[in-house]
Coordinates of C-alpha atoms in Angstrom, one line a residue:
X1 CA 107.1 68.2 90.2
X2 CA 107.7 71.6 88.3
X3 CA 111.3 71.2 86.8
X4 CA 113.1 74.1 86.7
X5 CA 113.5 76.7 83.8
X6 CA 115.8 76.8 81.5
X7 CA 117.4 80.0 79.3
X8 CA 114.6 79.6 76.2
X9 CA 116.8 80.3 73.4
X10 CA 115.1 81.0 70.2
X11 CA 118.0 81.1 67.4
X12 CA 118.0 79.1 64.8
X13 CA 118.7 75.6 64.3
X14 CA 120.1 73.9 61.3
X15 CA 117.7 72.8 58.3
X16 CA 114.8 74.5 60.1
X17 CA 111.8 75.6 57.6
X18 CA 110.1 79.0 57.1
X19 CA 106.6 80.2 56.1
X20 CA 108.0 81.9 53.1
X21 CA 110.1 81.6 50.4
X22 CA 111.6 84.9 51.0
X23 CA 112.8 83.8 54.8
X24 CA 116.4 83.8 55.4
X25 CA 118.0 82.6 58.7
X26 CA 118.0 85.3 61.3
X27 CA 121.2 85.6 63.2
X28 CA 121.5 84.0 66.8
X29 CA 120.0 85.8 69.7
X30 CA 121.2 85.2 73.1
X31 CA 119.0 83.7 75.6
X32 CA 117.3 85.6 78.3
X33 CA 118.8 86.3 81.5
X34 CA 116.3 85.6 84.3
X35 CA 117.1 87.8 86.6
X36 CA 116.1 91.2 85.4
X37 CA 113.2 92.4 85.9
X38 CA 111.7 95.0 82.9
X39 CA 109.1 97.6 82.7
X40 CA 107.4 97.2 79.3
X41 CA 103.7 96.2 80.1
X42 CA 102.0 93.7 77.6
X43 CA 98.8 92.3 77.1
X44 CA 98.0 89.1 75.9
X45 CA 94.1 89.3 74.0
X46 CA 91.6 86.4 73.2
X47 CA 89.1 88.7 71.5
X48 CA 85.2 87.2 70.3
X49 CA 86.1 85.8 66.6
X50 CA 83.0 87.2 64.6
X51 CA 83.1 84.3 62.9
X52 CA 81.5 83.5 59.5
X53 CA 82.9 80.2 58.7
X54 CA 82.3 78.4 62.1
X55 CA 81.4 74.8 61.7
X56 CA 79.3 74.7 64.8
X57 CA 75.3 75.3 64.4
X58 CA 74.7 78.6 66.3
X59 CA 72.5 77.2 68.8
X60 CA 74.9 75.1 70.4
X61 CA 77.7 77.1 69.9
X62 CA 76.3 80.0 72.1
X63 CA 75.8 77.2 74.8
X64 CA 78.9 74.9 74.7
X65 CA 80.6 78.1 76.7
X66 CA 83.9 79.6 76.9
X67 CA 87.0 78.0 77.8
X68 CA 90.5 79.3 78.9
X69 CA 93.2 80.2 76.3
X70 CA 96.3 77.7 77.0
X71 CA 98.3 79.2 74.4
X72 CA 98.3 82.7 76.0
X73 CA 98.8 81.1 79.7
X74 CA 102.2 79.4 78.3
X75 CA 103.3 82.8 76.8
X76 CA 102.2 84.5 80.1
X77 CA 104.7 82.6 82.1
X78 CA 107.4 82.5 79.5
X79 CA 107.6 86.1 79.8
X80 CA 107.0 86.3 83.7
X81 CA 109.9 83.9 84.0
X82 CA 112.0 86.5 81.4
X83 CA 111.6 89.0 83.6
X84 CA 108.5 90.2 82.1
X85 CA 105.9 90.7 85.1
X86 CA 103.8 93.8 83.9
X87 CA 101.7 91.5 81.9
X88 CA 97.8 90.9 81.5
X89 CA 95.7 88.4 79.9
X90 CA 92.3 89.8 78.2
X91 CA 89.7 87.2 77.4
X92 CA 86.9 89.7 76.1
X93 CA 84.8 86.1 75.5
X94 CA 85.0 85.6 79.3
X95 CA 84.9 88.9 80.8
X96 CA 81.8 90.0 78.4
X97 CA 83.8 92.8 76.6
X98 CA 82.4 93.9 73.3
X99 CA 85.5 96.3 71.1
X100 CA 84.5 99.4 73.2
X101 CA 85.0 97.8 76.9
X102 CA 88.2 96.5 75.4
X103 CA 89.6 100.0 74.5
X104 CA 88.4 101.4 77.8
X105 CA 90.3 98.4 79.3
X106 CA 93.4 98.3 77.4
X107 CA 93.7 102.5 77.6
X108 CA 93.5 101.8 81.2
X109 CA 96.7 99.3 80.9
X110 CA 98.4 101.5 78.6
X111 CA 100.4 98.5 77.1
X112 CA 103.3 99.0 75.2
X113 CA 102.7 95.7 73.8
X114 CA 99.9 93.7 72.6
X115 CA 99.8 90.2 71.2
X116 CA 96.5 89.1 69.5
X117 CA 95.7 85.4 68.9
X118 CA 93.2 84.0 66.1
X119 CA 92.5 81.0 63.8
X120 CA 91.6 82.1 60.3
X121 CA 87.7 81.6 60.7
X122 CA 88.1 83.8 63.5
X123 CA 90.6 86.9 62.0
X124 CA 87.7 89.5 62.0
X125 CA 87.3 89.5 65.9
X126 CA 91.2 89.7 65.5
X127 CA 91.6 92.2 63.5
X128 CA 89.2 94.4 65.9
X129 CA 90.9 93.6 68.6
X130 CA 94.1 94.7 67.0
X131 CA 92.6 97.9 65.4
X132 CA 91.7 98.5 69.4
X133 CA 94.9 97.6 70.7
X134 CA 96.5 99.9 68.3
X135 CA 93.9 103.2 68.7
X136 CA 96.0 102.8 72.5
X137 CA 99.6 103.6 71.2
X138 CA 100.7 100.0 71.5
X139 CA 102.8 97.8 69.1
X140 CA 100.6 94.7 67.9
X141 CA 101.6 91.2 67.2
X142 CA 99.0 88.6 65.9
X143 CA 99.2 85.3 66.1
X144 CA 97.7 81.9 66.2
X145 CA 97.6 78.8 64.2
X146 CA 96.3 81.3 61.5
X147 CA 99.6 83.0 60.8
X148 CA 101.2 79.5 59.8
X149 CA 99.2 80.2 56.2
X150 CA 98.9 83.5 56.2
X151 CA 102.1 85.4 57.7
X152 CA 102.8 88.8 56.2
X153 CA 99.2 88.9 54.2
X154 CA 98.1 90.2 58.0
X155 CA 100.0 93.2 57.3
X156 CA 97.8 94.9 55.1
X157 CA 96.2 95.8 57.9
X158 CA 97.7 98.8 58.9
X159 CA 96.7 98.5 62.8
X160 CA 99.4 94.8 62.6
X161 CA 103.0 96.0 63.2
X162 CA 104.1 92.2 63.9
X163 CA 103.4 88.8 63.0
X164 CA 104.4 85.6 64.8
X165 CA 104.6 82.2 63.1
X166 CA 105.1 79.4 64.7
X167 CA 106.2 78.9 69.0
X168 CA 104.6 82.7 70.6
X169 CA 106.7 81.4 73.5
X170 CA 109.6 82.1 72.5
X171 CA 108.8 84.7 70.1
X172 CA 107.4 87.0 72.7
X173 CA 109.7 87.3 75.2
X174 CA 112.3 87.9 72.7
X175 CA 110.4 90.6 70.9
X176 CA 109.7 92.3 74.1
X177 CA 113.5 92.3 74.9
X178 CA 113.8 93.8 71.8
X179 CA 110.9 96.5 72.4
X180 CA 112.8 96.5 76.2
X181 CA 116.0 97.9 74.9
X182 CA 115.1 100.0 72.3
X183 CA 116.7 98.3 69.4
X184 CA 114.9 97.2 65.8
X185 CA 113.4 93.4 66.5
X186 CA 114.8 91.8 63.4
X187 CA 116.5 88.4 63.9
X188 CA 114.1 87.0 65.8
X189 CA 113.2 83.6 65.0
X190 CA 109.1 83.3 63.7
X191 CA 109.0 87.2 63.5
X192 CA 107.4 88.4 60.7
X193 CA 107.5 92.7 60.0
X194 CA 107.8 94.6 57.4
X195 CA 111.2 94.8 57.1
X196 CA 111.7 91.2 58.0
X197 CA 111.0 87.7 58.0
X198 CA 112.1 85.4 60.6
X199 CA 110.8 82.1 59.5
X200 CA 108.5 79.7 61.8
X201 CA 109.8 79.5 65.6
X202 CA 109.8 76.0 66.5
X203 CA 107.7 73.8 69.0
X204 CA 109.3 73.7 72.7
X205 CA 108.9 71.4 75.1
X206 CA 105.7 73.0 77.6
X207 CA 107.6 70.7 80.7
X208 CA 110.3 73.4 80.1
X209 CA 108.3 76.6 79.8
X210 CA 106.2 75.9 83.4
X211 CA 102.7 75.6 83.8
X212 CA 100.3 78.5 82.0
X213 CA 99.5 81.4 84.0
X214 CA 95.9 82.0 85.4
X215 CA 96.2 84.4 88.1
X216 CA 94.2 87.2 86.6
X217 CA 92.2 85.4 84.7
X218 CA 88.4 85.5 85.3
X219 CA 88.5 81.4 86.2
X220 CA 84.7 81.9 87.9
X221 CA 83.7 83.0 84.6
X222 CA 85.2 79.9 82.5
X223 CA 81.9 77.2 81.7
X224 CA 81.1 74.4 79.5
X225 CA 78.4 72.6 78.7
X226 CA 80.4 69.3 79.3
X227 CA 81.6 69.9 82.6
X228 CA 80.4 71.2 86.4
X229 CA 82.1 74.7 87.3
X230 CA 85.1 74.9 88.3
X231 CA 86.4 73.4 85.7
X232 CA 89.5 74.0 83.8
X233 CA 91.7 72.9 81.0
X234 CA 95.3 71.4 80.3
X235 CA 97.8 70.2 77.8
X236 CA 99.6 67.1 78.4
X237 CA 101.0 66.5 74.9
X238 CA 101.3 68.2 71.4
X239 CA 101.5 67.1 68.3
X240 CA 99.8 64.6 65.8
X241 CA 101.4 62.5 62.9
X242 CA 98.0 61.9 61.2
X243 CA 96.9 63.1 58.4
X244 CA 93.0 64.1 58.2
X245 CA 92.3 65.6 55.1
X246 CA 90.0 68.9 56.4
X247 CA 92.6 69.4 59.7
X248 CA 95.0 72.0 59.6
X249 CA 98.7 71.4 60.6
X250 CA 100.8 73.7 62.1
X251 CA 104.6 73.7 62.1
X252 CA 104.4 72.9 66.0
X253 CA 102.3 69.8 64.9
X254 CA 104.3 67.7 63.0
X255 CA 106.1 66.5 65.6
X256 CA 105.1 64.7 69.4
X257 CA 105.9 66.1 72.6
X258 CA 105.0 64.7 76.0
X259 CA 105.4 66.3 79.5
X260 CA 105.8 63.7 82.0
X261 CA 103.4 62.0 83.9
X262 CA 104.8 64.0 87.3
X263 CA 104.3 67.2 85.8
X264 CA 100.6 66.1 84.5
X265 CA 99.7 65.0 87.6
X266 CA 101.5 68.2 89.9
X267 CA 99.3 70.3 87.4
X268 CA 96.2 68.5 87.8
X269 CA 96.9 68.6 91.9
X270 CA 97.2 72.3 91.6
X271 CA 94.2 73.0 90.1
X272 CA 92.2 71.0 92.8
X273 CA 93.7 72.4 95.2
X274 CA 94.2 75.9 94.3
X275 CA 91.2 77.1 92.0
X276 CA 88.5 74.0 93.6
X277 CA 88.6 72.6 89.9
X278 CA 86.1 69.5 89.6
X279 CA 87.0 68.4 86.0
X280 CA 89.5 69.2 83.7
X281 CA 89.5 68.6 80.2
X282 CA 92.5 67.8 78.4
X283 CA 93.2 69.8 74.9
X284 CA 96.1 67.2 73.4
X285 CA 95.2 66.2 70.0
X286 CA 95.5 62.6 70.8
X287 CA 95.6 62.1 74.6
X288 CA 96.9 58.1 74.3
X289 CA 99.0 58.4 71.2
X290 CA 102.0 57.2 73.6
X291 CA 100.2 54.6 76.0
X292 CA 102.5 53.7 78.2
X293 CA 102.5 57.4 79.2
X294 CA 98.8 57.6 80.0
X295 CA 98.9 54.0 82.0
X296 CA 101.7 55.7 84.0
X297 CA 99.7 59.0 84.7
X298 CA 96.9 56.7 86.0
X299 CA 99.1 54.7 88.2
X300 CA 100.1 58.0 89.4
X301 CA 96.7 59.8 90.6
X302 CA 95.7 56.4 92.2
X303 CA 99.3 56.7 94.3
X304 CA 98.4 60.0 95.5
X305 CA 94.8 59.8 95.8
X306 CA 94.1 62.1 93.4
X307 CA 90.0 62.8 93.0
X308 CA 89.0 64.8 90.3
X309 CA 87.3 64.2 86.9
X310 CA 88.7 64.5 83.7
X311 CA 88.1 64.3 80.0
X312 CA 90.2 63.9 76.8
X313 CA 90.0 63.3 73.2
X314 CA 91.4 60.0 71.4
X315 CA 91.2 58.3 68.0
X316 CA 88.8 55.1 67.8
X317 CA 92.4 52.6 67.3
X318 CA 94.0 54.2 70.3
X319 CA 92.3 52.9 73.3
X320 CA 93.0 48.9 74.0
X321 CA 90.4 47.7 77.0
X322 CA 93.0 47.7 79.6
X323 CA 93.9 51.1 78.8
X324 CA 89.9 52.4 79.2
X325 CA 90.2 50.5 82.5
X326 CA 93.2 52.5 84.0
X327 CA 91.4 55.6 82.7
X328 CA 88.6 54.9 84.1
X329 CA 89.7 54.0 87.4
X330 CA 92.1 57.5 87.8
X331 CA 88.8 60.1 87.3
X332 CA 88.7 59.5 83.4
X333 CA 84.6 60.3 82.8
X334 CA 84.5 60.9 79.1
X335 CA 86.4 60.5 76.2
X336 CA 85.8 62.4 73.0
X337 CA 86.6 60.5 69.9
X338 CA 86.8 62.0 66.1
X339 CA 84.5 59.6 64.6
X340 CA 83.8 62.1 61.5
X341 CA 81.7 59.8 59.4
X342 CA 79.5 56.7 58.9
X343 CA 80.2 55.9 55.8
X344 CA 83.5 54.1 54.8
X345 CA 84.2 56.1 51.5
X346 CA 83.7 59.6 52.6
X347 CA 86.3 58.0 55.8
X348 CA 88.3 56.8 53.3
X349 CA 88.8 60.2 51.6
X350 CA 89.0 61.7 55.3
X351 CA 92.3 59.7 55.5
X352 CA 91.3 58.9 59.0
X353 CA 92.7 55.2 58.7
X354 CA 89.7 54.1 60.3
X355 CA 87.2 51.6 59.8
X356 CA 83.1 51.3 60.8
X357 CA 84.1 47.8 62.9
X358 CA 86.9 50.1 64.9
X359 CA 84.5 52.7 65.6
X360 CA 81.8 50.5 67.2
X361 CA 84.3 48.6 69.3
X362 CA 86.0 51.7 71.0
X363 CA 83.0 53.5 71.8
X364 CA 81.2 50.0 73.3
X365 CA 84.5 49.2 75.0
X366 CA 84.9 52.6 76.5
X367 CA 81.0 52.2 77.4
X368 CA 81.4 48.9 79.1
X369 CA 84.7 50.6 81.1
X370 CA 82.1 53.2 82.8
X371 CA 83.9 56.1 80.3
X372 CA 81.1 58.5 78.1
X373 CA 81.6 58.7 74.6
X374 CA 81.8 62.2 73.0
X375 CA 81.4 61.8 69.3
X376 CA 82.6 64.5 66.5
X377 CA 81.2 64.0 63.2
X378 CA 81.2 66.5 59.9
X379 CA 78.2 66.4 57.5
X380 CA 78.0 68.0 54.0
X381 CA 81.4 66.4 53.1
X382 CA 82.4 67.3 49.6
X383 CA 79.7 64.9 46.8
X384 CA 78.5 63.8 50.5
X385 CA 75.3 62.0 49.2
X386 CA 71.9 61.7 51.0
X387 CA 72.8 58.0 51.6
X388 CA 75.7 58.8 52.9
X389 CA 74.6 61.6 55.4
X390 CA 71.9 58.9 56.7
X391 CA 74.6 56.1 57.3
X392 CA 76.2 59.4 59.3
X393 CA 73.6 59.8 61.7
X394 CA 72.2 55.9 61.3
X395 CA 76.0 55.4 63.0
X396 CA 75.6 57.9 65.9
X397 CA 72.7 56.9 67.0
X398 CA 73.5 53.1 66.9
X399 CA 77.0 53.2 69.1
X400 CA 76.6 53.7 72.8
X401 CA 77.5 57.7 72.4
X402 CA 76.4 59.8 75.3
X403 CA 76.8 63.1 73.0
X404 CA 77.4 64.1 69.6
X405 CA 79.0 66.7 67.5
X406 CA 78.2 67.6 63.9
X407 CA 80.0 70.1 62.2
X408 CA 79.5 71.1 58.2
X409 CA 82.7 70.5 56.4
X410 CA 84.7 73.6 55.9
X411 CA 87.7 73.2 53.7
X412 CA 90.4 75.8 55.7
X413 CA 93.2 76.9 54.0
X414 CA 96.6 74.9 53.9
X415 CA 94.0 71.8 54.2
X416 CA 94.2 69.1 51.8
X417 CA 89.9 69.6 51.6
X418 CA 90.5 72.9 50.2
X419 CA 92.6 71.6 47.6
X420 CA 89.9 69.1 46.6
X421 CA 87.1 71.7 46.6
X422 CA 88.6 74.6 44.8
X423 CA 89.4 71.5 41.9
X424 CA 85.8 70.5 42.5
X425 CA 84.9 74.2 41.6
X426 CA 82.7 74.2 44.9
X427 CA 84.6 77.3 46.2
X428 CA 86.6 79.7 44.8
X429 CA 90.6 79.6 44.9
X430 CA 90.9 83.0 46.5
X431 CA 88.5 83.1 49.0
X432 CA 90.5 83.1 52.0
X433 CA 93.3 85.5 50.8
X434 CA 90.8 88.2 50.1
X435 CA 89.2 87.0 53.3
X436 CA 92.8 87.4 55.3
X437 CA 92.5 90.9 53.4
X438 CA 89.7 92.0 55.3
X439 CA 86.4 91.1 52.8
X440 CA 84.6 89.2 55.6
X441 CA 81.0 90.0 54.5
X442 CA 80.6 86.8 53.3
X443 CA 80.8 83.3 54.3
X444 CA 82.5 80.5 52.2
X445 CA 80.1 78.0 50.2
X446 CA 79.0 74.9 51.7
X447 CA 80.2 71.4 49.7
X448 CA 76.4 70.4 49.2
X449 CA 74.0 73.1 49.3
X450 CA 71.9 71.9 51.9
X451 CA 74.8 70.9 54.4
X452 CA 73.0 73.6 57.4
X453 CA 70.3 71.7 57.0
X454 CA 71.8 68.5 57.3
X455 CA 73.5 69.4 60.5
X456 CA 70.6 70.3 62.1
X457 CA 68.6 67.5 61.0
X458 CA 71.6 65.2 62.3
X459 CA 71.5 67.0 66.2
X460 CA 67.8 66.5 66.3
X461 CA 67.9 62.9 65.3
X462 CA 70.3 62.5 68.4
X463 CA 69.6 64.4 70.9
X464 CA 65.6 64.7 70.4
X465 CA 64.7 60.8 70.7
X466 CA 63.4 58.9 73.7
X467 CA 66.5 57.2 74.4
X468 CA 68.6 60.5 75.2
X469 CA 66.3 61.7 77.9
X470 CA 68.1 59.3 81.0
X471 CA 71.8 60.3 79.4
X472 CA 70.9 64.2 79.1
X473 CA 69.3 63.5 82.7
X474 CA 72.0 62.1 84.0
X475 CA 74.5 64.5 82.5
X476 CA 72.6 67.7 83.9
X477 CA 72.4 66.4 87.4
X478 CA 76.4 65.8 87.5
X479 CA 77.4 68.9 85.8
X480 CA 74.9 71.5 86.7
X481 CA 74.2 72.6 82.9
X482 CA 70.6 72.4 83.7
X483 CA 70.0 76.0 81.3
X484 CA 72.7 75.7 78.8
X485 CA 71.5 71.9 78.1
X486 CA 67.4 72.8 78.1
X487 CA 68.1 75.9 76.4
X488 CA 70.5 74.3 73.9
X489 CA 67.4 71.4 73.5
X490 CA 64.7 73.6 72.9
X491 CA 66.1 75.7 70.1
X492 CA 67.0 72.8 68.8
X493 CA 63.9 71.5 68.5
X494 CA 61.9 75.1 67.3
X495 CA 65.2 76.3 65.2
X496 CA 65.1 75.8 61.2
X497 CA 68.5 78.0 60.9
X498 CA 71.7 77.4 62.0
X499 CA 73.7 79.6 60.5
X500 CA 72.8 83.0 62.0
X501 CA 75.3 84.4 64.7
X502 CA 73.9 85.8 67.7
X503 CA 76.7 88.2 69.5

């Protein structure tokens, strides 16, 4: 059951962090009442990333399809539920919308308020998006994990008025209050202008905030490669206390949250019932991390006969037999595991606390409990030998893995990896800050020199041997990705580049 909604309040708490030395503690700002209702018209934007420094190969990124933006749904109803109702969400990925059909759209709107969302990788699309939004009149916000590393760098570019670090659902509805009443938005916890820095807004608990907002949203539109349409995707929990080498962590990270199994289960209920959803794919970044939590979200979809598929990702020493049992009996179809490596020392310098023998008994016990395995795995680690890249793939294709990911290592900024390869000397130091700057004409170096190669080699090893053709059979006759899979195999197979970006 939806609980009911408390006042967010977004002062400051005591010994709270920053993402700059210059922060100071903003002053308290009184929570929201709920029960005005205001005129300032926002837009929420996911905008195509232009990305140079995706990890993906090209031709399977272009198929794997486009999914919903959770983090703009939460802030969508955090604002509705602040009395905020002249509000849109613009997925330009979904709805087709190159810059131009985004201006048209947004001048249509008139906004008086946009807020842009981006990872690093992805801050061109962002920053074009933003130059849009602001050719309209509006005030412009970014953020995103990206702003956790980068905070008032973003405001060299003139079309950024705002930046938010950290929680955007509670930095939102305050800075539209703000915007609302006509007053200067300083104070507010995780705003970033600049005359100002507020620091990092902390995590809140999403049980609190209400489900995210999709009415609007082009859900007919929403595909993946994984899953038969409708599908749709949720968050049951946040947070991670690993410590992957190459992962970035924001401030909202470093700490767990959990909604209840009730309101896991109402959400999932709604979307079957509401939008026809046949699978949902869960977006936590370690779906069993509390166990006793997922047992009891089973239990519960058996009690009220709950059908519908569903997917999530796990680490290798989270899922105990009985566990893959309950899964598998409340809908759980596939579970997608971050493998990252075959061979023990490149794990080892992962930090993934992980072993070969650990790996080859989840995915074979997950097998045996009727669940698919999804593995991710990143070639062209950092002094990754040829050796080591074989025991990589060798690995894959031995474990009872129904499909495979392999990404080239890219060492992102605030990430352990890039420490390591700017001391290597395989990159240099600055990249990314003239990067955030706007110089985004050219991609950063690969840690071996052949490492496209390597991930194309390693998809054609899996996917293009005899063995794969029942799976990918299988798999296209449940999900209906019939094109996107045969399209996805046959470039593939005639491809010898994976780095060119096809938009």
């Amino acid at each position: 059951m939806r609980k009911t909604l408390p006042v967010i309040s977004t002062g400051p708490t005591a010994g709270s962090g920053s993402c700059s030395t210059a922060a100071t503690a903003p002053a308290a700002r009184p929570g929201l009442p709920r029960w005005r209702r205001r005129g300032l018209r926002i837009a929420l934007v996911r905008h195509h990333d232009l990305c140079l420094n995706t990890r993906q190969i090209t031709q399977i990124q272009k198929r794997a399809g486009v999914l919903p933006h959770l983090g703009l749904g939460y802030i969508h109803t955090a604002l509705k539920t602040a009395g905020f109702h002249n509000v849109i969400q613009v997925d330009t990925p979904a709805l087709g919308l190159d810059a131009e059909g985004l201006r048209r759209l947004l001048a249509d709107f008139a906004p008086d308020l946009v807020g842009v969302s981006t990872t690093t990788p992805g801050l061109p699309g962002a920053v074009e998006a933003c130059q849009v939004a602001k050719s309209t009149g509006a005030k412009v916000i970014l953020g995103g994990p990206h702003t956790e590393v980068y905070a008032r760098e973003n405001l060299h570019h003139d079309c950024i008025d705002y930046v938010g670090v950290g929680e955007g659902i509670t930095i939102m509805p305050e800075l539209a209050e703000a915007l609302e009443q006509g007053d200067r938005p300083d104070g507010i916890r995780g705003l970033v202008s600049r005359e100002s820095d507020g620091g990092a807004a902390p995590m809140v608990n999403l049980e609190e905030v209400g489900w995210p907002e999709r009415g609007g949203l082009p859900m007919d539109r929403y595909y993946s490669i994984m899953a038969p349409r409708p599908f749709a995707t949720m968050i049951s929990s946040r947070g991670c206390p690993f410590k992957c080498s190459f992962c970035f962590k924001q401030a909202v990270d470093k700490k767990s949250m959990y909604r209840s199994p009730e309101d896991v289960v109402g959400e999932m209920t709604e979307l079957k019932k509401r939008w026809g959803v046949k699978e949902i794919m869960f977006y936590d970044d370690v779906f069993t991390l509390h166990r006793g939590r997922v047992r009891e979200i089973c239990a519960l979809i058996g009690e009220q006969g709950l059908k519908v598929r569903w997917e999530a990702p796990t680490r290798v020493d989270l899922v105990p037999e009985p566990l893959l049992k309950a899964m598998a009996g409340a809908g759980c179809v596939r579970l997608r595991f971050g493998i990252e490596h075959g061979d023990p020392e490149i794990l080892r310098r992962m930090r993934k606390e992980s072993d070969i023998a650990k790996i080859e008994k989840a995915v074979t016990s997950a097998h045996e409990a009727g669940i698919k395995g999804f593995g991710y795995f990143i070639v062209g680690w950092l002094d990754e030998s040829r050796e080591q890249f074989r025991r990589t793939i060798d690995l894959a294709c031995r474990i009872p893995l129904d499909y495979a990911s392999f990404y080239t290592a890219t060492p992102l900024p605030g990430t352990p990896l890039h420490t390591e390869s700017v001391a290597a000397g395989r990159i240099p130091k600055d990249y990314w800050d003239k990067f955030v700057r706007g110089e985004f004409d050219s991609r950063i170096g690969y840690l071996v020199p052949d490492a496209q190669h390597r991930a194309q080699a390693a998809y054609r090893a899996f996917f293009l041997r005899r063995t794969m053709v029942k799976p990918l059979l299988g798999h296209m006759a449940a999900t209906g990705q019939w094109r996107n899979t045969l399209d996805g195999l046959r470039s593939l197979a005639r491809s010898t580049s994976n780095t060119d970006r096809d938009f």
